XYZ file of C-alpha atoms in Angstrom:
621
model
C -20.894 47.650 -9.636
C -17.186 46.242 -9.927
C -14.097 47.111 -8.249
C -12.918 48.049 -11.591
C -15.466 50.079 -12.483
C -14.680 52.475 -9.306
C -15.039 55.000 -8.603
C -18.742 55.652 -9.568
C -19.608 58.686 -11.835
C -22.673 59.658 -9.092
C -22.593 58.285 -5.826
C -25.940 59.686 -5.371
C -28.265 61.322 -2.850
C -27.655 59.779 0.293
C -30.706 59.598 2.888
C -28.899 62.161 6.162
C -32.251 61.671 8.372
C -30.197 58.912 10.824
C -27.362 56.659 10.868
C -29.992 53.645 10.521
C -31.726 55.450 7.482
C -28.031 55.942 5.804
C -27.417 52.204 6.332
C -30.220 51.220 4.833
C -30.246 54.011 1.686
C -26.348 52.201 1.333
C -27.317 49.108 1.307
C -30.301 49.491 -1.171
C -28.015 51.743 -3.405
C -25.918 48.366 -4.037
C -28.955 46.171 -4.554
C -27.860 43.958 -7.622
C -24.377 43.496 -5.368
C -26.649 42.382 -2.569
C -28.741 40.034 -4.481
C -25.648 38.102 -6.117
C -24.181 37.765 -2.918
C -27.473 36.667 -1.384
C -27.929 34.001 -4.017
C -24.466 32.364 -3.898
C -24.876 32.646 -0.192
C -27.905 30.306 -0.519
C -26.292 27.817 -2.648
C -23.138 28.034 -0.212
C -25.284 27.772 2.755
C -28.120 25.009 1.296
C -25.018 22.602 0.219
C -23.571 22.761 3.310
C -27.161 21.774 4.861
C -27.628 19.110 2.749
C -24.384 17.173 4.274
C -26.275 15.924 6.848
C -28.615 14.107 4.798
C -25.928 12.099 2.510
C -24.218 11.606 5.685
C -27.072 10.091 7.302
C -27.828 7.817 4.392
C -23.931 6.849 3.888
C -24.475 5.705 7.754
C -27.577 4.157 7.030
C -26.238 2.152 3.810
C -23.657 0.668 5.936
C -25.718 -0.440 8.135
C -28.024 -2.449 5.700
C -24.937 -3.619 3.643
C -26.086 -1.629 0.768
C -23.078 -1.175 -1.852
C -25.552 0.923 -4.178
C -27.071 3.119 -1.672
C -22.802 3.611 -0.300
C -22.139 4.844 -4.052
C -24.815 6.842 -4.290
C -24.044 8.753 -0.685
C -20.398 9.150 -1.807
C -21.615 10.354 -5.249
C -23.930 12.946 -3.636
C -21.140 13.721 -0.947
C -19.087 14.590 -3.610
C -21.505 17.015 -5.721
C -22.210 18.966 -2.391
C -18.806 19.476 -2.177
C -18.093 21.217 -5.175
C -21.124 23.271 -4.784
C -19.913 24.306 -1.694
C -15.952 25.002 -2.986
C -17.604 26.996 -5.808
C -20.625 28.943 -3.673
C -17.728 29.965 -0.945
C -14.968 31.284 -2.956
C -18.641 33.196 -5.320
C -19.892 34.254 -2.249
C -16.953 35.739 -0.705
C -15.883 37.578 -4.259
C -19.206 39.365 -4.598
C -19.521 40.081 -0.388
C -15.633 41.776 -0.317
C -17.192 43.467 -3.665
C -19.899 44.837 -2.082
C -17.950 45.857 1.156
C -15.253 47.916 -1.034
C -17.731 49.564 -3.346
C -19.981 50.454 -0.006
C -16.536 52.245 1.731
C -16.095 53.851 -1.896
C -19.348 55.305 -2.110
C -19.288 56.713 1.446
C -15.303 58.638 0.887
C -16.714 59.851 -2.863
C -19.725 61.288 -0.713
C -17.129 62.593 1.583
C -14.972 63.703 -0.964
C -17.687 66.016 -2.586
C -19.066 66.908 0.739
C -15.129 68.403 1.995
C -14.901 69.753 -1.305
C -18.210 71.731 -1.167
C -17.757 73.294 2.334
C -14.064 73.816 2.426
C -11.981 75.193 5.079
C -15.350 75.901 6.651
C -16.268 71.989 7.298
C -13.054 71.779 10.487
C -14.463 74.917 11.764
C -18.289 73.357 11.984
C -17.047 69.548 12.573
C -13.681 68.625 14.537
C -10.830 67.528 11.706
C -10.541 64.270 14.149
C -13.871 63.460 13.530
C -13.595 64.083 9.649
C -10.676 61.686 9.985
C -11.907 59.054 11.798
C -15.392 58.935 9.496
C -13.301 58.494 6.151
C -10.836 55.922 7.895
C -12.195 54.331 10.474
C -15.933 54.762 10.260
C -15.799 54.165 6.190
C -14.204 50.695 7.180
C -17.011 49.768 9.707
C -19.780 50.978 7.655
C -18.591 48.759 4.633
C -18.340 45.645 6.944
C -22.308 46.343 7.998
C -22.897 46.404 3.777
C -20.852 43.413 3.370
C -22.285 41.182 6.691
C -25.714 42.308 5.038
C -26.018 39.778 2.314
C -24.304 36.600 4.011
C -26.542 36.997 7.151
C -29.434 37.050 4.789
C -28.837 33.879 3.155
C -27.824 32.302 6.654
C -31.186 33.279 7.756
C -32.534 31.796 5.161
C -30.986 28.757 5.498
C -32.007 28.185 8.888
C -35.425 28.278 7.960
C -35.098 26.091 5.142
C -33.000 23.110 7.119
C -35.799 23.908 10.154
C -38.522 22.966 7.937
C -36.708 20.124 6.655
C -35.897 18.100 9.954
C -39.379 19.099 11.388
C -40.664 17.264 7.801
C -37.680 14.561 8.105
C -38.662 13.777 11.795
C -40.754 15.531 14.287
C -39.534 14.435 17.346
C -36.256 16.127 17.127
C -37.261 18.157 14.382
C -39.216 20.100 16.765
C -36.750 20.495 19.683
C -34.280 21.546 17.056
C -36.810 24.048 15.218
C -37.917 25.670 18.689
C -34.024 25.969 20.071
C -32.664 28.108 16.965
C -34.652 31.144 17.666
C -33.647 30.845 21.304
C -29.715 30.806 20.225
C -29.882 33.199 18.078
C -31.595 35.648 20.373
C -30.248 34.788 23.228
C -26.990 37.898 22.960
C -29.651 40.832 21.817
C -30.213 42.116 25.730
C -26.589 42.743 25.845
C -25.727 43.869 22.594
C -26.536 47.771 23.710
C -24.193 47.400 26.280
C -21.454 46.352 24.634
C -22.268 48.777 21.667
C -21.649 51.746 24.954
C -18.678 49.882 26.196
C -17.619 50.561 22.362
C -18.203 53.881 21.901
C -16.813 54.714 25.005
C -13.660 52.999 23.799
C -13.867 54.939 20.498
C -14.264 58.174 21.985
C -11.180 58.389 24.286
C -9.163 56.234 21.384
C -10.446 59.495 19.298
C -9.361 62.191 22.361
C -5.967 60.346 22.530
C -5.234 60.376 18.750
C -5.894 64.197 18.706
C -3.969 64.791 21.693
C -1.160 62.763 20.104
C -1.623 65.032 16.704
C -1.570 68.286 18.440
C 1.913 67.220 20.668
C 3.525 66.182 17.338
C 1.915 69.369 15.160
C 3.259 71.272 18.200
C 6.502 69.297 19.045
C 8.848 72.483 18.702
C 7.084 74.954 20.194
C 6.623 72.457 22.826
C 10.413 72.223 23.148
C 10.902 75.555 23.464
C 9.114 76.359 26.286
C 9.674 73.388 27.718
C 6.223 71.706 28.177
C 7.292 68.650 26.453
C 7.148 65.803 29.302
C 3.341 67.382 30.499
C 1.986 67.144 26.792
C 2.874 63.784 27.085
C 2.603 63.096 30.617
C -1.529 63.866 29.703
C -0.916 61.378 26.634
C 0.204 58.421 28.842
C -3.007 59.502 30.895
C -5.242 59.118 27.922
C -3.709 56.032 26.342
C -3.901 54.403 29.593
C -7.438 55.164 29.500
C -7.825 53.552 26.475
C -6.670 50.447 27.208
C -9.407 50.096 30.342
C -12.012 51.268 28.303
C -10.778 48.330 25.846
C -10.645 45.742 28.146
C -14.458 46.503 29.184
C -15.367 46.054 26.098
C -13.181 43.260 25.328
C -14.892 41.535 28.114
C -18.643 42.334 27.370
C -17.671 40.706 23.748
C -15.857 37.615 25.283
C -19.299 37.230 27.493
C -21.210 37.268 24.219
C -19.457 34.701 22.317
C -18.953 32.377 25.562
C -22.576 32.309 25.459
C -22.735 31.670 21.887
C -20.362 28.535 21.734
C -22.630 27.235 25.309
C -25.483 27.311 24.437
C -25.146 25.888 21.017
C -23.012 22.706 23.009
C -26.546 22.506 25.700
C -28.231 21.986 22.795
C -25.971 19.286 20.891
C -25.878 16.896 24.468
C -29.763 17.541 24.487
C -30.198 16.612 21.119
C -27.622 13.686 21.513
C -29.368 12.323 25.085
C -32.582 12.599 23.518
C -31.537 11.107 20.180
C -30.167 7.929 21.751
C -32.871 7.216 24.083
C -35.375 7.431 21.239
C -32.922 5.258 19.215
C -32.596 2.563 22.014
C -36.203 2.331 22.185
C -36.312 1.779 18.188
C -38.269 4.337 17.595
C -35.749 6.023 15.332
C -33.034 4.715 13.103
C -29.082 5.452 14.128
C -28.788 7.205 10.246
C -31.952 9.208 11.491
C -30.195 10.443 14.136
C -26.517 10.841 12.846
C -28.515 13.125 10.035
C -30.379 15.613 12.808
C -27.379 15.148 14.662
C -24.821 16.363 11.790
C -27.605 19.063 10.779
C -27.750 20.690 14.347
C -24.387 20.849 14.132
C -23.559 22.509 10.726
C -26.215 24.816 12.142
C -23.933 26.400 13.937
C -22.198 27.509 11.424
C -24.857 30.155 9.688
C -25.729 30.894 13.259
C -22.966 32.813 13.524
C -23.773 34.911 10.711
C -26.534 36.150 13.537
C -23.917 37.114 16.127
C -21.700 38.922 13.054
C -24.366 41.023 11.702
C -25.366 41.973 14.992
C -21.585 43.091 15.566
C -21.181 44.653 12.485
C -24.426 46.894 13.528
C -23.641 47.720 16.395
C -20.269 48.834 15.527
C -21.657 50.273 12.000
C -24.442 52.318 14.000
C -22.375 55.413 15.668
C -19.753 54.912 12.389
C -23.104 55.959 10.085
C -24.258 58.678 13.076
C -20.927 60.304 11.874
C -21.187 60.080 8.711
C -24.371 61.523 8.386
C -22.893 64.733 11.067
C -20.378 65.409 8.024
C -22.836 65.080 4.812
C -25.706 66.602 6.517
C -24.005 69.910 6.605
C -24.956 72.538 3.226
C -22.859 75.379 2.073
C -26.259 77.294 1.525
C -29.765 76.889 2.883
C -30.811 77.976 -0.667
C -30.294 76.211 -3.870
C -28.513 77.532 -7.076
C -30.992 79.719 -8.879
C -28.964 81.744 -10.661
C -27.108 80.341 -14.147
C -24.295 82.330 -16.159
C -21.619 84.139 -15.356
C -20.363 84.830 -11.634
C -20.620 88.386 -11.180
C -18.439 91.422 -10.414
C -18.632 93.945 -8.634
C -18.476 95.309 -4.380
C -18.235 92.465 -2.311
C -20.146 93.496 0.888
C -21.100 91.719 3.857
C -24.548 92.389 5.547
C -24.080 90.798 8.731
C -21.128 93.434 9.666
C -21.369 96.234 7.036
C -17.944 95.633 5.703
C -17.746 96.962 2.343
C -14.817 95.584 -0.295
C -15.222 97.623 -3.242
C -14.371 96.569 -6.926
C -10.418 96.883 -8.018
C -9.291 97.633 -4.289
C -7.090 96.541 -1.635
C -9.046 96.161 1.401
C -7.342 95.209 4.842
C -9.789 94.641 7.893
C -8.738 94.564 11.146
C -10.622 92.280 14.098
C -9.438 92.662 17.544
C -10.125 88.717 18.005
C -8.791 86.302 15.330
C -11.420 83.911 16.059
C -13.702 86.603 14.768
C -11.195 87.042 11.907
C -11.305 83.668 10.549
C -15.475 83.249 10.967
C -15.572 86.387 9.168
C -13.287 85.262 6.398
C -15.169 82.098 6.169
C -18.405 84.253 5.769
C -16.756 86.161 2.790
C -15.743 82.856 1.359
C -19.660 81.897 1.206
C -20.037 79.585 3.599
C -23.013 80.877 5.488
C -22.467 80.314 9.968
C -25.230 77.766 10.846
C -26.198 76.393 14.252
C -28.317 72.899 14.798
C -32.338 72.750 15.529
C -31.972 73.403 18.816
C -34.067 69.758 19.350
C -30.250 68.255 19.346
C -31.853 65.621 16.581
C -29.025 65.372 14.353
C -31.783 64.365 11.275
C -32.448 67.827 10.174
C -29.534 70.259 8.010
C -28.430 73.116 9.826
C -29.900 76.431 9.577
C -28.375 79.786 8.367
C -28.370 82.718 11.519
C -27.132 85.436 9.045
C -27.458 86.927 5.908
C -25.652 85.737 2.392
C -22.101 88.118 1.542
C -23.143 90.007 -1.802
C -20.943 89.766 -5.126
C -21.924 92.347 -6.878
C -25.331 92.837 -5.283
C -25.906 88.815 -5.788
C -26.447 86.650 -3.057
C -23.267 84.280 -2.659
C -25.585 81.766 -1.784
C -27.699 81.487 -4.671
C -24.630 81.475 -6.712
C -23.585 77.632 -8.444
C -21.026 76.864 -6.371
C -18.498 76.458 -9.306
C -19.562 80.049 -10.157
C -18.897 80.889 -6.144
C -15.410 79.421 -5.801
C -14.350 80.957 -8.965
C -16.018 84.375 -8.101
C -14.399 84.785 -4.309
C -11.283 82.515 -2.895
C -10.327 82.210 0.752
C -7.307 81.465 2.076
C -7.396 79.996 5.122
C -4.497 80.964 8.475
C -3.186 77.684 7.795
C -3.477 76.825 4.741
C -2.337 72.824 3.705
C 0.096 71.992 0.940
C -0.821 68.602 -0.448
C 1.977 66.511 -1.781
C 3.260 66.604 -4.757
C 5.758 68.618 -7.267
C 5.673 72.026 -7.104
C 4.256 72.018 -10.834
C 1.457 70.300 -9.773
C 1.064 72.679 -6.810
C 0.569 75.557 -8.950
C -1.672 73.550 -11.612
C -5.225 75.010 -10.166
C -8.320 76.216 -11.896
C -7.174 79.558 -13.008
C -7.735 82.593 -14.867
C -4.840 82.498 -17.081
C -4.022 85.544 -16.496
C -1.481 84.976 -13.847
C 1.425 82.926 -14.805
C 3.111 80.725 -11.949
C 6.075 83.243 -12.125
C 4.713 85.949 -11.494
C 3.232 84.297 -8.706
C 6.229 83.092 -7.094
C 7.832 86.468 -7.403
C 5.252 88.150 -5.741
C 4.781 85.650 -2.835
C 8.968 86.334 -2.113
C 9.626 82.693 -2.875
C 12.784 82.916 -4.544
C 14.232 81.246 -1.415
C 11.851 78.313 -1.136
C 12.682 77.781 -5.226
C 16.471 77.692 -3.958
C 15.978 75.314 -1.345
C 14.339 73.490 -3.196
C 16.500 73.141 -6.155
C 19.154 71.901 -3.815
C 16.674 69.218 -1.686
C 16.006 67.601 -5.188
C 19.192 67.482 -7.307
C 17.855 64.407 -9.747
C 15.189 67.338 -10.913
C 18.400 68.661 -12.639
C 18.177 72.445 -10.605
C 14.962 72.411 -12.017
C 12.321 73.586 -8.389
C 8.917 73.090 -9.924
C 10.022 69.264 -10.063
C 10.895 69.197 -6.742
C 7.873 67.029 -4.877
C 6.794 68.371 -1.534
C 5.820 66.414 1.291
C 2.290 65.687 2.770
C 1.252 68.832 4.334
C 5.268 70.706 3.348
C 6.396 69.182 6.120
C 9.912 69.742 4.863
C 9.320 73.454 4.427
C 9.150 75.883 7.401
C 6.273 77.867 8.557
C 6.991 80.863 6.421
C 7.735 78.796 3.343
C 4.557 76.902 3.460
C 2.186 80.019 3.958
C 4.381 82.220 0.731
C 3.980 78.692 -1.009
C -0.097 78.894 -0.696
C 0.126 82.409 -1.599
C 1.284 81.922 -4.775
C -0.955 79.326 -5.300
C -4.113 81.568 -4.782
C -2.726 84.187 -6.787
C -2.405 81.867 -9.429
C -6.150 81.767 -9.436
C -6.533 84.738 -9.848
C -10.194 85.081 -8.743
C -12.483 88.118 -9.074
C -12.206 88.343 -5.289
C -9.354 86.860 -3.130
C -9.841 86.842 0.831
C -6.489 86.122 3.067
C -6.391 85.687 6.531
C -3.188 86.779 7.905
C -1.162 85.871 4.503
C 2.251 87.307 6.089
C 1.740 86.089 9.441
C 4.736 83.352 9.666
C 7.110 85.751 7.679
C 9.720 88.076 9.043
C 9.373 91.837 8.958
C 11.367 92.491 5.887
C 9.936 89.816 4.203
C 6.609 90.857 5.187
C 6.970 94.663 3.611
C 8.091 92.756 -0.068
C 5.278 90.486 -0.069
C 2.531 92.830 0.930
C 3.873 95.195 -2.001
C 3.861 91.775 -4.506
C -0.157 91.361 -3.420
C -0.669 95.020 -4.102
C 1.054 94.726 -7.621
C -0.339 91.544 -9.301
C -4.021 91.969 -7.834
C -4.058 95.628 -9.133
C -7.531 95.991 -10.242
C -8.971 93.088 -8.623
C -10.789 93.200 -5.579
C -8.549 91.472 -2.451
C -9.566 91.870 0.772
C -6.804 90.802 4.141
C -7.083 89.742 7.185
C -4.179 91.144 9.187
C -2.721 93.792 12.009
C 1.020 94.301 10.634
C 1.510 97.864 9.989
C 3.884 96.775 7.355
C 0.384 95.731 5.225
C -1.635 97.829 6.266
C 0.231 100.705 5.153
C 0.141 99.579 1.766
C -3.872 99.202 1.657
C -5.901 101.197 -0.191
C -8.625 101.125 2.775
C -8.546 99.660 6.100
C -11.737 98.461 7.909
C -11.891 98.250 11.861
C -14.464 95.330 12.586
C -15.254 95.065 16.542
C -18.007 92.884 18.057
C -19.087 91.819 14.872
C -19.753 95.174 13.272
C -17.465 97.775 11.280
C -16.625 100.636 13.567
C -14.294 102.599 11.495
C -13.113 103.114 7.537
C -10.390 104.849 6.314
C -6.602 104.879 5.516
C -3.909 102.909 8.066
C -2.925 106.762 9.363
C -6.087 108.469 9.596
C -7.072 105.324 11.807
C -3.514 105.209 14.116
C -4.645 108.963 14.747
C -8.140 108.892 15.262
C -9.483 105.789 16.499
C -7.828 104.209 19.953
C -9.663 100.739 19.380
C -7.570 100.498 16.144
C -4.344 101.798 17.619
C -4.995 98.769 20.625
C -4.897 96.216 18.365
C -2.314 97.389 15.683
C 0.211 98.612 17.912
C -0.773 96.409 20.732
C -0.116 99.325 23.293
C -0.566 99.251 27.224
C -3.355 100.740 28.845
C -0.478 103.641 30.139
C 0.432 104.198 27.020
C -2.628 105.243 25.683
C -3.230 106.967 28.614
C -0.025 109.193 27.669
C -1.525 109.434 24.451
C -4.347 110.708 25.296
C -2.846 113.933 26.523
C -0.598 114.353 23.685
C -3.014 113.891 21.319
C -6.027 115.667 23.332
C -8.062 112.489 22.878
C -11.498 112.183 24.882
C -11.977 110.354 27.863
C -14.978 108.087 26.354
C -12.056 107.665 23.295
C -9.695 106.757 26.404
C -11.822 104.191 28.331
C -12.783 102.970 24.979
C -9.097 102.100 23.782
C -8.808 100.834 27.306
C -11.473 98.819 27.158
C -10.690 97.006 23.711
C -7.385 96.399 25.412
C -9.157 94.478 28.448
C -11.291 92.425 26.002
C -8.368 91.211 23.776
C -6.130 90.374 26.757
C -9.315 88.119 28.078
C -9.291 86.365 24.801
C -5.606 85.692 24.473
């Protein structure tokens, strides 16, 4: 695989048991990379080793005043050196090649994975930790891939240029031979120290960049009610925590390589001491000696491959734990068994009885928006799981409820292209990405529902104006207008009519929105609520919301509390007959309903229960 040839067409199955089991499905998935990387390694690594030797006999022809043997040194000084110019630059081409393609595998698996679950992947992983796997993590996990090939052929060098000075002359040969191991070993007891000292490190570094996002996500509101200076009072708090944890680690690493550049120099004044004695005595020549001299040293070089790749796994290690948290997770704990069409029809939910029929506006009510959004999510497909309750994070989690029918078909066992184009969610805060407002609107779609008509009925008419004037080189013309990352540019309201239209556009069989008018004024709210009503006329839409102003306009409401429908009908028959529903939509004080009560001859069990709704929503505010 080539740069060029990114990004792959199937980045394949990866192996989720463990972080070490992804590593090593990774690195076997780029094989042929490995393998050319391995074998220009050798030649890199094997010229460099065989310095020594011409070096020992250039010595050695000086000595005897040979002018032939002198030639023949420089000659074969000379052809080491361009295999070692040309196995380099070879070897580093084909290891950056394999690090790239390794970090482009892992976001394409990533990709598909965020793609598959949706809005429900932040609610079942933190969005920091999504972030810092396809940034971060992607980057470490590469470096393992790439470290994998060179380390190899450095091992493999050391046991070739081992053999050779034990063959060329035992007496050093052997001291030489029997001190390697020793060096290269000699950081490995405090390797999983410094891999804590790390994680540590990257854990409050991750705390301290979502406390940062959150102040700057939250900046105005922040402003407002004045709580600026303690959001970031708790930042310096967590930075400065970041920079001790940092320096520990800093330090465990500096202790490694200290140890790495003295023992390697113990062994170069034992080798020289030794070397000259045996010399003096004539029992070796001086070009004997300036070669296992010269070959010790350039040892050093591939053993430092050993101290790298032990780096690179113990950084690599809790970066491929995270990775496999994110692409162990499964929209379904079923596979697709059903092929065709999507089907139509009621789309009912099990788990809480809440029935959206065919062709109608339904509007459901939850006392707890938490329990809104999870519900929304369940609607959506994307079946609430838990872990094995072993805390092993090798096994996929496993589904506590029930599929939502379509229809009387399992969501579940649906394709998912078939799913997503059977039942869209919205999610509470839905995200713009950027681009022109053309290419906002260009989704999978229907056809039925032009981007017009989609505009119009999301109220946008003032977003198209503003942005018509924000953009005057699109000649007045707003779907040429490019939006920021995330419509940062737009306000709150803007944003949320924007993503309306957009789902509209799609037009799918059935279209789920969590509080779709929840950023928008009043008046604004009544014209967009009518706009859903109109262009999803004979479609089945179900809302999340508690504004009177929508659901007034529904064709049903549904009460959900504690996880269960408690109450069906229209928004007045509800306001008059159930308390629990009058709580939450008119959000009125326990007095009030008591006054109610005897106006309206209510029970006392309807009494304490309105009363008691009250209590539980005020506890989870």
């Amino acid at each position: 695989m080539q740069i060029r040839d990114l990004p792959y067409s199937d980045p394949g199955d990866p192996d989720v048991r463990s972080g070490p089991r992804f590593l090593f499905w990774l690195g076997r998935s780029q094989l042929a990379g490995q393998l050319k990387s391995l074998s220009w390694g050798l030649l890199h690594q094997c010229a460099i080793a065989g310095l020594p030797l011409t070096v020992g006999l250039a010595v050695q022809a000086v000595i005897d005043r040979s002018g032939r043997g002198l030639v023949l040194a420089g000659g074969l000084i000379v052809a080491l050196g361009v295999l070692i110019a040309v196995g380099d630059t070879m070897l580093h081409r084909t290891a950056v090649t394999n690090w790239i393609t390794a970090a482009a595998r892992v976001q394409q698996l990533l990709a598909r994975k965020t793609a598959e679950l949706g809005s429900a992947l932040t609610r079942r992983v933190a969005a920091g930790e999504v972030v810092a796997v396809s940034t971060g993590d992607v980057e470490k996990i590469g470096w393992f891939v790439e470290a994998l090939s060179r380390f190899a052929a450095a091992a493999t060098a050391l046991v070739l240029i081992c053999i050779g000075l034990v063959l060329y002359l035992p007496t050093l040969g052997v001291l030489v031979a029997i001190a390697m191991p020793v060096l290269a070993l000699a950081v490995l007891p405090l390797l999983p120290r410094a891999t804590r000292r790390a994680d540590i490190q990257r854990e409050k570094a991750g705390k301290a960049t979502e406390l940062a996002s959150d102040t700057v996500a939250g900046l105005r509101v922040l402003r407002g009610i004045g709580g600026e200076e303690l959001f970031l009072g708790r930042y310096r708090r967590a930075s400065q925590e970041v920079r001790k944890a940092a320096v520990r680690s800093a330090r465990m690493w500096a202790l490694i390589s200290a140890i790495q550049v003295l023992l390697p120099g113990v062994l170069l004044i034992s080798l020289v001491v030794y070397g000259a004695t045996l010399a003096r005595d004539g029992r070796i020549d001086v070009g004997q000696l300036v070669t296992v001299y010269s070959a010790a040293t350039l040892m050093l070089f591939p053993l430092r491959h050993v101290e790298e790749i032990a780096m690179a796994y113990s950084f690599s290690r809790p970066s491929a734990k995270r990775a496999v948290r994110v692409l162990s997770l499964h929209r379904s704990a079923q596979p697709s068994t059903i092929e065709g069409m999507a089907p139509v029809g009621d789309l009912y939910d099990p788990a809480t009885g809440l029935m959206a029929p065919e062709g109608l506006f339904t509007a459901v009510v939850c006392g707890d928006p938490d329990e809104a959004g999870r519900l929304a999510d369940r609607l959506g497909g994307h079946v609430q799981a838990e872990d094995d309750a072993d805390g092993h994070d090798d096994t996929a989690p496993k589904p506590t409820a029930p599929s939502v029918l379509l229809g009387g078909v399992a969501l579940d066992e649906l394709p998912l292209d078939f799913a997503r184009a059977a039942v869209l969610v919205q999610d509470k805060d839905p995200v713009l990405l950027s681009g022109t407002l053309r290419e906002l609107l260009d989704v999978p779609s229907s056809g039925l529902v032009t981007a017009e008509d989609a505009l119009s009925a999301a109220q946008c008419g003032d977003v198209l104006d503003a942005l018509a004037q924000a953009s005057p080189d699109t000649e007045g013309d707003p779907m040429g207008t490019r939006i920021t990352e995330r419509g940062r540019s737009l306000s709150g309201g803007q944003r949320q009519r924007l993503a309306l239209a957009r789902s509209l556009v799609t037009d799918p069989e059935a279209l789920v929105l969590d509080e779709p008018t929840s950023a928008v004024d009043s008046h604004t709210e009544a014209r967009v609520a009518a706009g859903i009503k109109r262009l999803r006329q004979g479609r089945t839409t179900v809302a999340f919301a508690s504004s009177p102003l929508l659901l007034d306009l529904a064709d049903r409401v549904v009460l959900v509390h504690e996880g269960s429908v408690v109450a069906v009908g229209s928004h007045r028959e509800l306001l008059r007959g159930e308390p629990r529903y009058r709580a939450v939509v008119t959000r009125e004080t326990e007095d009030e309903i008591a006054a109610l009560a005897v106006q309206d001859e209510i029970t006392e069990t309807e009494q304490a229960d309105a009363i008691e709704a009250i209590e539980e929503i005020e506890e989870r505010a």
